[in-house]
Structures are given as C-alpha cells and as structure tokens.
Coordinates of C-alpha atoms in Angstrom, one line a residue:
M1 CA 92.7 74.8 122.3
H2 CA 95.2 74.2 125.1
G3 CA 92.3 74.7 127.6
F4 CA 92.1 78.3 126.6
D5 CA 88.7 79.9 126.7
R6 CA 88.4 82.6 124.1
P7 CA 86.0 85.5 124.9
S8 CA 82.8 85.3 123.0
S9 CA 82.2 87.8 120.2
P10 CA 79.1 88.7 118.1
G11 CA 78.6 86.8 114.9
P12 CA 79.7 88.3 111.6
P13 CA 77.4 90.5 109.6
A14 CA 75.5 88.9 106.7
S15 CA 77.9 90.1 104.1
L16 CA 80.8 88.3 105.8
A17 CA 78.8 85.1 106.7
G18 CA 80.9 83.0 104.3
A19 CA 84.2 84.2 105.6
I20 CA 85.3 82.5 108.8
P21 CA 87.8 84.6 110.8
R22 CA 91.0 83.0 111.9
P23 CA 91.3 82.2 115.7
R24 CA 93.7 85.0 116.3
S25 CA 94.3 88.3 114.6
E26 CA 98.0 89.2 114.3
W27 CA 97.6 92.5 112.5
G28 CA 100.5 93.3 110.3
R29 CA 101.0 89.6 109.4
T30 CA 101.3 88.7 105.8
S31 CA 99.3 85.6 104.8
P32 CA 100.3 83.6 101.7
R33 CA 97.6 82.2 99.5
S34 CA 96.4 78.7 100.4
G35 CA 95.3 77.9 96.9
G36 CA 92.0 78.4 95.2
T37 CA 89.7 76.7 92.7
D38 CA 89.7 79.2 89.9
A39 CA 93.1 78.9 88.2
A40 CA 92.1 81.4 85.5
S41 CA 91.4 84.2 88.0
A42 CA 93.2 87.4 87.0
S43 CA 93.4 88.5 90.6
R44 CA 95.7 85.6 91.6
G45 CA 99.3 86.7 92.0
L46 CA 98.2 90.0 93.4
R47 CA 99.7 91.5 96.5
V48 CA 96.9 93.1 98.5
C49 CA 97.1 95.3 101.6
V50 CA 94.0 95.8 103.8
A51 CA 94.0 98.9 106.0
H52 CA 90.7 99.2 107.9
P53 CA 89.9 100.2 111.5
H54 CA 87.2 97.6 112.1
E55 CA 88.4 94.2 113.2
M56 CA 85.4 92.3 111.8
V57 CA 86.0 93.8 108.4
R58 CA 89.7 93.0 108.5
C59 CA 88.9 89.3 109.5
G60 CA 86.4 88.8 106.8
L61 CA 88.6 90.4 104.1
E62 CA 91.6 88.3 105.1
A63 CA 89.6 85.1 105.0
M64 CA 88.2 86.0 101.5
L65 CA 91.5 87.2 100.1
T66 CA 93.5 84.1 101.2
D67 CA 91.9 82.1 98.3
I68 CA 92.1 85.1 95.9
A69 CA 95.4 86.9 96.1
A70 CA 98.9 85.7 96.3
E71 CA 99.8 87.7 99.4
V72 CA 97.6 89.5 101.9
T73 CA 98.8 92.1 104.5
V74 CA 96.2 93.1 107.1
L75 CA 96.7 96.3 109.1
A76 CA 94.6 98.4 111.4
D77 CA 97.1 101.3 111.4
T78 CA 97.1 103.5 108.3
R79 CA 100.6 104.7 109.1
R80 CA 102.0 101.2 108.9
A81 CA 100.0 100.7 105.7
G82 CA 101.8 103.8 104.3
H83 CA 105.1 102.4 105.2
R84 CA 104.3 99.1 103.4
L85 CA 103.4 101.1 100.3
V86 CA 106.7 102.8 100.3
T87 CA 108.9 99.8 101.1
E88 CA 107.1 96.9 99.4
R89 CA 105.3 96.2 96.1
I90 CA 101.5 96.4 96.8
D91 CA 99.2 96.0 93.8
V92 CA 95.9 96.9 95.6
L93 CA 95.1 98.7 98.8
I94 CA 91.7 98.0 100.3
C95 CA 90.5 100.7 102.8
R96 CA 87.4 102.3 104.0
C97 CA 85.7 105.2 102.1
A98 CA 86.5 108.2 104.3
A99 CA 87.7 111.7 103.4
T100 CA 90.1 111.7 106.3
E101 CA 93.6 113.0 106.2
E102 CA 94.9 109.4 106.7
V103 CA 92.9 107.9 103.9
L104 CA 93.6 110.7 101.5
G105 CA 97.3 110.4 102.4
L106 CA 97.2 106.7 101.6
A107 CA 95.5 107.4 98.3
T108 CA 98.2 109.9 97.3
L109 CA 100.9 107.3 98.2
C110 CA 99.1 104.8 96.1
R111 CA 99.1 107.1 93.1
E112 CA 102.9 107.7 93.5
H113 CA 103.6 103.9 93.7
R114 CA 101.0 102.8 91.1
T115 CA 98.9 101.0 93.6
R116 CA 95.2 100.7 92.9
V117 CA 92.8 101.7 95.7
L118 CA 89.5 99.8 96.4
A119 CA 87.4 101.7 98.9
L120 CA 84.6 100.1 101.0
L121 CA 81.4 102.0 101.4
E122 CA 79.7 101.5 104.7
S123 CA 76.1 102.2 103.5
T124 CA 74.0 103.5 100.6
E125 CA 73.3 106.8 102.3
E126 CA 73.9 110.0 100.4
Q127 CA 76.5 111.1 102.8
Q128 CA 78.6 108.0 102.0
F129 CA 78.2 108.7 98.3
A130 CA 79.3 112.2 98.8
L131 CA 82.4 111.0 100.5
A132 CA 83.1 108.6 97.6
S133 CA 83.2 111.6 95.2
E134 CA 86.0 113.1 97.4
V135 CA 88.1 109.9 97.8
P136 CA 90.5 109.3 94.8
A137 CA 89.8 105.6 94.7
D138 CA 90.1 103.4 91.6
G139 CA 86.9 101.4 92.6
F140 CA 84.3 101.0 95.3
L141 CA 82.5 98.2 97.0
L142 CA 79.5 98.2 99.4
A143 CA 80.3 96.4 102.6
D144 CA 76.8 95.0 102.7
D145 CA 77.4 93.4 99.2
L146 CA 80.9 92.1 100.1
T147 CA 81.4 88.4 99.2
A148 CA 84.4 86.4 98.0
H149 CA 83.0 86.5 94.4
S150 CA 82.3 90.3 94.4
L151 CA 85.7 91.0 95.9
D152 CA 87.4 88.7 93.3
D153 CA 85.4 90.4 90.5
A154 CA 86.4 93.9 91.7
L155 CA 90.1 93.0 91.9
R156 CA 90.0 91.5 88.4
R157 CA 88.3 94.6 87.0
L158 CA 90.7 96.9 88.7
M159 CA 93.7 95.1 87.2
K160 CA 92.1 95.5 83.7
G161 CA 91.8 99.2 84.2
E162 CA 88.1 99.2 84.9
M163 CA 86.4 101.0 87.8
P164 CA 84.0 98.7 89.8
L165 CA 81.1 100.7 91.2
P166 CA 78.0 99.6 93.1
V167 CA 74.8 100.2 91.1
A168 CA 73.5 102.6 93.8
L169 CA 76.6 104.8 93.6
S170 CA 76.5 104.8 89.8
K171 CA 72.9 106.0 89.8
W172 CA 73.7 108.7 92.4
L173 CA 76.7 110.0 90.4
L174 CA 74.7 110.0 87.2
G175 CA 72.0 112.0 89.0
R176 CA 74.6 114.6 90.1
M177 CA 75.9 114.9 86.6
R178 CA 72.4 115.5 85.3
E179 CA 71.8 118.2 87.9
G180 CA 75.1 119.8 87.0
S181 CA 74.2 119.8 83.3
A182 CA 70.9 121.5 84.2
A183 CA 72.7 124.1 86.2
T184 CA 75.1 124.8 83.3
V185 CA 72.1 125.4 81.1
R186 CA 70.6 127.8 83.6
T187 CA 73.9 129.8 83.8
E188 CA 73.8 130.3 80.0
R189 CA 70.5 132.1 80.2
P190 CA 71.0 135.8 79.3
Y191 CA 69.7 138.3 81.8
F192 CA 70.3 141.5 79.7
L193 CA 71.3 143.8 82.6
T194 CA 72.4 147.3 81.7
P195 CA 75.9 148.4 82.8
R196 CA 74.2 150.6 85.5
E197 CA 72.1 147.7 86.7
R198 CA 75.2 145.5 87.0
E199 CA 76.8 148.2 89.1
A200 CA 73.8 148.3 91.4
L201 CA 73.8 144.5 91.6
N202 CA 77.5 144.5 92.7
L203 CA 76.6 147.0 95.4
L204 CA 73.6 145.0 96.5
A205 CA 76.0 142.0 97.0
Q206 CA 78.0 144.2 99.4
G207 CA 74.9 144.7 101.5
L208 CA 74.4 148.4 100.7
S209 CA 71.0 150.0 101.0
N210 CA 69.3 152.0 98.2
K211 CA 70.5 155.2 99.8
Q212 CA 74.1 154.0 99.9
I213 CA 73.8 152.7 96.4
A214 CA 72.6 156.1 95.2
R215 CA 75.6 157.8 97.0
M216 CA 78.1 155.3 95.5
L217 CA 76.7 155.7 91.9
G218 CA 76.2 159.5 92.2
I219 CA 72.5 159.3 91.5
S220 CA 69.3 160.0 93.3
Q221 CA 67.8 157.6 95.8
H222 CA 64.8 157.2 93.5
G223 CA 67.1 156.3 90.7
A224 CA 68.9 153.7 92.8
K225 CA 65.6 152.2 93.9
R226 CA 64.6 151.9 90.2
H227 CA 67.8 150.1 89.3
V228 CA 67.4 147.7 92.1
A229 CA 63.8 146.9 91.2
N230 CA 64.8 146.3 87.6
V231 CA 67.6 143.9 88.7
I232 CA 65.2 141.9 90.9
A233 CA 62.6 141.8 88.1
K234 CA 65.1 140.7 85.4
L235 CA 66.5 138.0 87.6
N236 CA 63.0 136.8 88.4
C237 CA 63.6 136.8 92.1
P238 CA 61.1 137.8 94.9
N239 CA 63.6 139.9 96.8
R240 CA 67.1 141.4 96.7
T241 CA 68.7 138.6 98.9
L242 CA 67.7 135.9 96.4
A243 CA 68.7 138.1 93.5
V244 CA 72.2 138.4 95.0
A245 CA 72.4 134.6 95.7
L246 CA 71.4 133.8 92.1
A247 CA 73.9 136.3 90.7
L248 CA 76.7 134.8 92.7
R249 CA 75.7 131.3 91.7
D250 CA 75.6 132.2 88.0
G251 CA 78.7 134.2 88.0
L252 CA 77.1 137.6 87.2
I253 CA 79.0 139.3 90.0
D254 CA 82.2 138.7 92.0
E255 CA 82.2 137.6 95.6
P256 CA 81.3 140.4 98.1
G257 CA 84.3 142.4 99.1
A258 CA 85.4 143.4 95.6
E259 CA 86.3 146.9 95.0
P260 CA 83.2 149.2 94.6
P261 CA 82.9 151.1 91.3
G262 CA 85.1 154.2 91.3
P263 CA 84.1 157.7 90.3
E264 CA 84.9 157.0 86.6
A265 CA 82.1 154.4 86.6
R266 CA 79.5 157.0 87.7
T267 CA 77.4 159.1 85.4
A268 CA 77.0 162.8 85.9
G269 CA 73.8 163.7 87.6
D270 CA 70.8 161.7 88.6
A271 CA 69.2 161.6 85.2
G272 CA 71.0 158.4 84.2
G273 CA 69.5 156.6 87.2
L274 CA 66.0 157.8 86.5
R275 CA 65.9 156.5 82.9
Q276 CA 65.7 152.7 82.2
R277 CA 68.3 151.7 79.6
G278 CA 68.5 148.7 77.3

C-alpha cells in the first residue's frame, strides 16, 4: 500500500486463525459493526470494550467483534478503559484474567456502572484457575478456545444473566467445593478435650515448653507433660507441631498471641494436672 513495507510479524495463534487483524491498530478507536449474518443474535446491539495488554489478542477480538457487537472499543491502557466506563455506556468489558490492581479496579467500576465483565484465561493451569476465583468477573473464556462463535455465545449468555465458564474451570471449581465440604465435615468432628487440655493446647500454640506450660498453669512439669501427651493423642497427631496446626485449622484455639490464661484459670496445686479428666 503506497509502497510502504510493513514489518513482518508472527502468525496468529490457532485460536485466532479465523480472525484477520486490520492493517493498522489505532488503539482507542471505536469500530462500528460492519454487519453480520445472524440477525437473531442477542449480542448484536452491544457496546463492547476490550482492554488487554497483548496486541495479538486485541487484534483478534476486534476482528471477531466487528460482526458481533454494535460498537467495539479496543484499548491497551486500563486507565483509559476505566475512563470509558465512567463517561460512556459500555455493556461488556473484555479483559485478561489477572488479580492485579488495575483489573480489579476495572471490575469494581463495572459493578458500579452495571457493565458485565468477561475475563480471558491464558491457560488451563491451576494458577490461572486460582486467579479466576479472585477476579469478580461475570464469565470466563479460555484464550485457546476463543472463536467468533464461542465469543458470540459467551456474550449472549452474559446478557441473559448466565455465567459462561470453560469446562476445565467448572471441574476445578467443583473439586474445590468438594474439598471444602470435606474439610467442613472434618471440623465438625468432636475432640473431647478437657478444659485443662484446652489451656495446654493454647500454650502449645504460643510455643511454650512443658516446663513453661507447667509454670503458667500452676502445676507440676509431669502434669503438664501428661496434658500435652493427651492433647496430641486426642488430635491423632504424631507431634505437638502438627497438633497445633490442626487445632488452628479446625478453630479449636485462637491464633498465637492471644492472652495466656490468668491465675483464675489455674487450679490449686499439681494434683489437677496429674489426674486425667473427662
């Protein structure tokens, strides 16, 4: 064109093979829809803003959205995207799935202005799925699965109040929920610790030795050792460190640093520590 040699660039990824980028990227430009073939598409008439740092992703999304949405704004700068959200009506924001201050700030603005958020996952790695659980998006798409059809389907589902999710992410979230349910069941297990054993457990969490526990509880060192052994046995742990970790996880004790039991919590003499109760 006009004798101008454009620098060569690597070909688009497989997921964007059907999207031909425009010759030049004027980021911040708003592209009107050129007309599509599916007149019944619920996504037509939407105003979509793309805010993504990767140029190839922006090019592919713009090419796909031209035949899907009524108006497309493509930006590389999240701050400019935030300004558009405040000053213009945006129906859907498409951004990368990242728990960064910029992305989370955009998501908050979207909530305030009733703009739906569609986040793009870069991979199916667990780290990406963990990020997805932190980003308050209304739907997610895998970049590797991105096509004009999948994008159109996700936008239509968003506008119907549904939450589009990749199958891999759905399975991961379901697995986390099951793990959480199992942990909840474990925390409901009774341990039947006596009041004295609970006091010893709290002192264990503060890193005290048997001798120090005996002094704090006003009992003999032998009595303290007996209480500690009972706690470890009842929690079914091999050592005191794991016993404290389990007790913290299951809410049996407060975080270390809590006030130690006062004199009123102690029994008179060592006999109470020498005798197993309950």
